[in-house]
PDB file of C-alpha atoms in Angstrom:
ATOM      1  CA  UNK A1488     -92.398 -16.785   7.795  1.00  0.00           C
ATOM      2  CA  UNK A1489     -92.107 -20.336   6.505  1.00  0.00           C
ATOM      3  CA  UNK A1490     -95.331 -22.249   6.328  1.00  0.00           C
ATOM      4  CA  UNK A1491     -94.803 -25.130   8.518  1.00  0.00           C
ATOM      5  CA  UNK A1492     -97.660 -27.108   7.034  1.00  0.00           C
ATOM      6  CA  UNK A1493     -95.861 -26.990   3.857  1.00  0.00           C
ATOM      7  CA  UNK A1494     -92.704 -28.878   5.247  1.00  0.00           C
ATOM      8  CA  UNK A1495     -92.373 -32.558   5.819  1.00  0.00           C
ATOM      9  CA  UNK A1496     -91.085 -33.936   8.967  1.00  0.00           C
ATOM     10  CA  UNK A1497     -88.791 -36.807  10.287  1.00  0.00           C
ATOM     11  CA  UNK A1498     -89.316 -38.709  13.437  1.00  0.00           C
ATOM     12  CA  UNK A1499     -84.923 -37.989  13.952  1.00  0.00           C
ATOM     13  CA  UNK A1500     -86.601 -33.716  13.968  1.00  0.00           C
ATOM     14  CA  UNK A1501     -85.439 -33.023  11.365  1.00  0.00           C
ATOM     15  CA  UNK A1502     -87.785 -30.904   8.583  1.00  0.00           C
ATOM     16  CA  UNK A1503     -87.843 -30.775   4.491  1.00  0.00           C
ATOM     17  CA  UNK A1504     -88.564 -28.104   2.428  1.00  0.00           C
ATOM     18  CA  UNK A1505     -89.314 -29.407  -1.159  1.00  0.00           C
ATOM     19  CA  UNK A1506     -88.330 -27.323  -4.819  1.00  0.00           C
ATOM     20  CA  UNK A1507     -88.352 -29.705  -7.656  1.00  0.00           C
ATOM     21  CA  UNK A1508     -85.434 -32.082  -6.913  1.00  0.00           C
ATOM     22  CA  UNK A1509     -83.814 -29.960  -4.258  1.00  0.00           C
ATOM     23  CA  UNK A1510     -84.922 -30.657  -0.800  1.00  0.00           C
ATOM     24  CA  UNK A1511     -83.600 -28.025   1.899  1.00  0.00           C
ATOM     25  CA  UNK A1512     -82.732 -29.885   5.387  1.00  0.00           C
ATOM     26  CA  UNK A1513     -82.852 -28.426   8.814  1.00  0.00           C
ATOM     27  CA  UNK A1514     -83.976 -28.748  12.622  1.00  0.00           C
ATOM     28  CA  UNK A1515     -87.293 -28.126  14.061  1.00  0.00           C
ATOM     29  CA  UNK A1516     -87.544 -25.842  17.225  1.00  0.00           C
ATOM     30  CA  UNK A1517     -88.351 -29.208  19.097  1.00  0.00           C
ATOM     31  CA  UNK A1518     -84.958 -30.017  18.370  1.00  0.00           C
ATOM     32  CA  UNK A1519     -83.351 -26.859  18.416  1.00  0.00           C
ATOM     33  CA  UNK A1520     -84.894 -26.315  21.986  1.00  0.00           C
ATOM     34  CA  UNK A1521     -84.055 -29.535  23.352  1.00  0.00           C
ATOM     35  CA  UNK A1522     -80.466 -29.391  22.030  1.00  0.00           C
ATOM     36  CA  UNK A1523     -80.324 -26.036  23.999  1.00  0.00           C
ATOM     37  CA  UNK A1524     -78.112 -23.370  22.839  1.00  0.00           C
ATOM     38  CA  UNK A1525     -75.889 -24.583  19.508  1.00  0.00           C
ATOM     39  CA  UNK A1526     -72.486 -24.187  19.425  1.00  0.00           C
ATOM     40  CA  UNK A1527     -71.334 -26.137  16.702  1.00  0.00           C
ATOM     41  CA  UNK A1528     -72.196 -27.566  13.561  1.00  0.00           C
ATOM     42  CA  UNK A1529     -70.641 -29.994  11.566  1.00  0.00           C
ATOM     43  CA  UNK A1530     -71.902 -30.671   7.455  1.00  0.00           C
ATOM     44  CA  UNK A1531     -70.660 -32.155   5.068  1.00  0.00           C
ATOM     45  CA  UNK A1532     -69.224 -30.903   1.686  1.00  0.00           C
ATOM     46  CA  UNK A1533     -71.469 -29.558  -1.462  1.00  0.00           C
ATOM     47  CA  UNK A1534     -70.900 -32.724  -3.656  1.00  0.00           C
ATOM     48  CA  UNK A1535     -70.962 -35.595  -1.230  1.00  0.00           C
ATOM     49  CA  UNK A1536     -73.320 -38.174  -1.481  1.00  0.00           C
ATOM     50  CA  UNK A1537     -75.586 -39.121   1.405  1.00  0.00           C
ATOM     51  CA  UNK A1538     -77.491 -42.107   1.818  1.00  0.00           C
ATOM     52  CA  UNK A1539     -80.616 -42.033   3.982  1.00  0.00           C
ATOM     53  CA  UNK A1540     -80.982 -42.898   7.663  1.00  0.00           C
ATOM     54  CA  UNK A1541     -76.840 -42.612   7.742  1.00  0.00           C
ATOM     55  CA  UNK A1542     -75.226 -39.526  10.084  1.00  0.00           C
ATOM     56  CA  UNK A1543     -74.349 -36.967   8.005  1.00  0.00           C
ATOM     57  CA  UNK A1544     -72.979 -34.375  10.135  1.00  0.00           C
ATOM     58  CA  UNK A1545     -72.667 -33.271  14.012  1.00  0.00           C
ATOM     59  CA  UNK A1546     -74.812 -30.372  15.860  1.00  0.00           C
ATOM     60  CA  UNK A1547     -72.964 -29.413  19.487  1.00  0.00           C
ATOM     61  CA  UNK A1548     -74.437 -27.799  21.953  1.00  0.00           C
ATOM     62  CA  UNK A1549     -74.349 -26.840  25.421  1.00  0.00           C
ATOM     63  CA  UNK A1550     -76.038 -29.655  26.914  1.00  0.00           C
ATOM     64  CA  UNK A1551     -75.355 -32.687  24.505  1.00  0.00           C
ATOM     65  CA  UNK A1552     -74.088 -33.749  21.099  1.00  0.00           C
ATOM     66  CA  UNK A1553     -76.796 -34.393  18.504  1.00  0.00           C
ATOM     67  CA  UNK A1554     -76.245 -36.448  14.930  1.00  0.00           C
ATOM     68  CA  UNK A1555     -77.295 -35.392  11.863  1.00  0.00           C
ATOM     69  CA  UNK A1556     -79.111 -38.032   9.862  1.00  0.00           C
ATOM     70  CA  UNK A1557     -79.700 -37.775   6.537  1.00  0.00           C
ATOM     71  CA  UNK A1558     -83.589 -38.015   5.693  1.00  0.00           C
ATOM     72  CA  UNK A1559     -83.318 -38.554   1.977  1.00  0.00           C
ATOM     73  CA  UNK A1560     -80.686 -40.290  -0.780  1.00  0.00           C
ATOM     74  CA  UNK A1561     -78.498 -37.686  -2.791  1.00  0.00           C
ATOM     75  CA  UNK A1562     -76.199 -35.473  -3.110  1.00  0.00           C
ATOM     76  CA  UNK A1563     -75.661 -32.330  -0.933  1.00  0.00           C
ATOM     77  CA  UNK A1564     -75.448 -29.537  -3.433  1.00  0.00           C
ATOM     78  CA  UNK A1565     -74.961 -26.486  -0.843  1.00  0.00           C
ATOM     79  CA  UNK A1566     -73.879 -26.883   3.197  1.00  0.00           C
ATOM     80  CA  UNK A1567     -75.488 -23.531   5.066  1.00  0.00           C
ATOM     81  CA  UNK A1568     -72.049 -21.967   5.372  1.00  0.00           C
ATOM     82  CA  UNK A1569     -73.473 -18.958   7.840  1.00  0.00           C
ATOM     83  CA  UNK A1570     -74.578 -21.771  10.496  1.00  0.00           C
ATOM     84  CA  UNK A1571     -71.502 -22.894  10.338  1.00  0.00           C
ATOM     85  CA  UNK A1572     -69.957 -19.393  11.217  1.00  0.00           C
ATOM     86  CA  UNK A1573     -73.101 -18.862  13.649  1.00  0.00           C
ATOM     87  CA  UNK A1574     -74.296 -21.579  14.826  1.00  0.00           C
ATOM     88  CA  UNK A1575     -76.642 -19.880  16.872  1.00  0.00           C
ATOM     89  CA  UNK A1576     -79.575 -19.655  14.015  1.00  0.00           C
ATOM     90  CA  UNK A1577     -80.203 -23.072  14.562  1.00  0.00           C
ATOM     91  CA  UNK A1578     -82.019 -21.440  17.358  1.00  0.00           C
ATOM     92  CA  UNK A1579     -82.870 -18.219  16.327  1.00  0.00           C
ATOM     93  CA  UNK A1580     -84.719 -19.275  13.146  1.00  0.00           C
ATOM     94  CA  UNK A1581     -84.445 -22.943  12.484  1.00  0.00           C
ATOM     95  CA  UNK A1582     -86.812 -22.838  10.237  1.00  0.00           C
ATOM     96  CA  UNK A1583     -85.694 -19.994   8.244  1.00  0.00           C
ATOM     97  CA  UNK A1584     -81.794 -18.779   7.967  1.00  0.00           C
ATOM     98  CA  UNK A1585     -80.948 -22.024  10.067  1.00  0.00           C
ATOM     99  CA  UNK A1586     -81.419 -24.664   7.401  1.00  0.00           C
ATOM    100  CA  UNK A1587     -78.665 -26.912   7.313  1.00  0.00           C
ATOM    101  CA  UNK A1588     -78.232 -28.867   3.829  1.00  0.00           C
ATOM    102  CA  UNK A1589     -79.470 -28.291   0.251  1.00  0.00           C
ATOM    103  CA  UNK A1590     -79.987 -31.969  -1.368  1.00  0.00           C
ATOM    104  CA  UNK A1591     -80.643 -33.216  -4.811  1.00  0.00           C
ATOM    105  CA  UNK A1592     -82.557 -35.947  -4.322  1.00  0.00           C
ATOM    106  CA  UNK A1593     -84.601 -37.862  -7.310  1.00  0.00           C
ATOM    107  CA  UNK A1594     -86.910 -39.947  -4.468  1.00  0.00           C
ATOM    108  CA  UNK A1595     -88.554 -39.494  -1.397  1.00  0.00           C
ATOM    109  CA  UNK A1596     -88.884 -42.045   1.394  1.00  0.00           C
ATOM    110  CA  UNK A1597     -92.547 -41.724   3.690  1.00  0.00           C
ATOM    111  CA  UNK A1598     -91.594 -38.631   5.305  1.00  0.00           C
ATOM    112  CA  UNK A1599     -94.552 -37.353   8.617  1.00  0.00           C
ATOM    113  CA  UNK A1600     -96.777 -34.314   7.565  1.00  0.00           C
ATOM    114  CA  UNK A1601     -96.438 -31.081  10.237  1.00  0.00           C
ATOM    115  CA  UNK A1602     -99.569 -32.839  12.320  1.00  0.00           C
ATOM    116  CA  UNK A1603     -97.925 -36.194  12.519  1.00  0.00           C
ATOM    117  CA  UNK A1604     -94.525 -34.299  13.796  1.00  0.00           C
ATOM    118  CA  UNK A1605     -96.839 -32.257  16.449  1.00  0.00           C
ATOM    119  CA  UNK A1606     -98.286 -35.685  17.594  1.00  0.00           C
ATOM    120  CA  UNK A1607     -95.044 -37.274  17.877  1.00  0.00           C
ATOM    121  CA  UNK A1608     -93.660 -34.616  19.789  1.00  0.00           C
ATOM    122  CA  UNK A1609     -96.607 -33.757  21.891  1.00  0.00           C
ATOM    123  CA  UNK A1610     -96.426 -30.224  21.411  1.00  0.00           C
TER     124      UNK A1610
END
């Protein structure tokens, strides 16, 4: 199981999981669960550039259409191809096997720590 108090959080719900210059991008459950069941998902190539705060790709779902904003400035160096395929582990592990993007990234912006997120959220 992921540590969640090791991730870093955005106020869009989106987390970031941190190896050297590589951060790995994905949905909390808050979003996952207020999305409702995902049928879709839209990312963007390995090798384009992203540019923080800027939508990056699409998540569908049942109930609405959510944007994908990108939480950091790089370059996406792997897109989770099996969400794409099964878009369903954004809610069965979004935390885990749901992860969306793989970014190298040389900077971080002020990202929320995992009792920020819980505060913002209320949960």
């Amino acid at each position: 199981m992921t540590d969640l108090n090791a991730l870093h959080y955005t106020e869009e719900h989106e987390w970031i999981a941190i190896d050297g210059d590589v951060a790995t991008i994905g949905i909390t459950d808050y979003a996952a669960e207020k999305l409702g069941d995902v049928v879709y998902v839209d990312l963007p190539a390995a090798g384009t550039a992203i540019t923080e705060g800027t939508v990056v790709g699409e998540i569908e779902s049942t109930k609405s259409v959510g944007e994908l904003f990108a939480p950091v400035n790089g370059e996406v160096v792997e897109a989770n191809q099996a969400v794409v395929d099964a878009p369903e582990l954004v809610n069965s592990d979004p935390f885990g096997e749901g992860w969306l993007l793989k970014v190298s990234t040389s900077s971080l912006p002020k990202l929320l720590t995992r009792d920020e997120y819980t505060a913002l959220t209320g949960e």
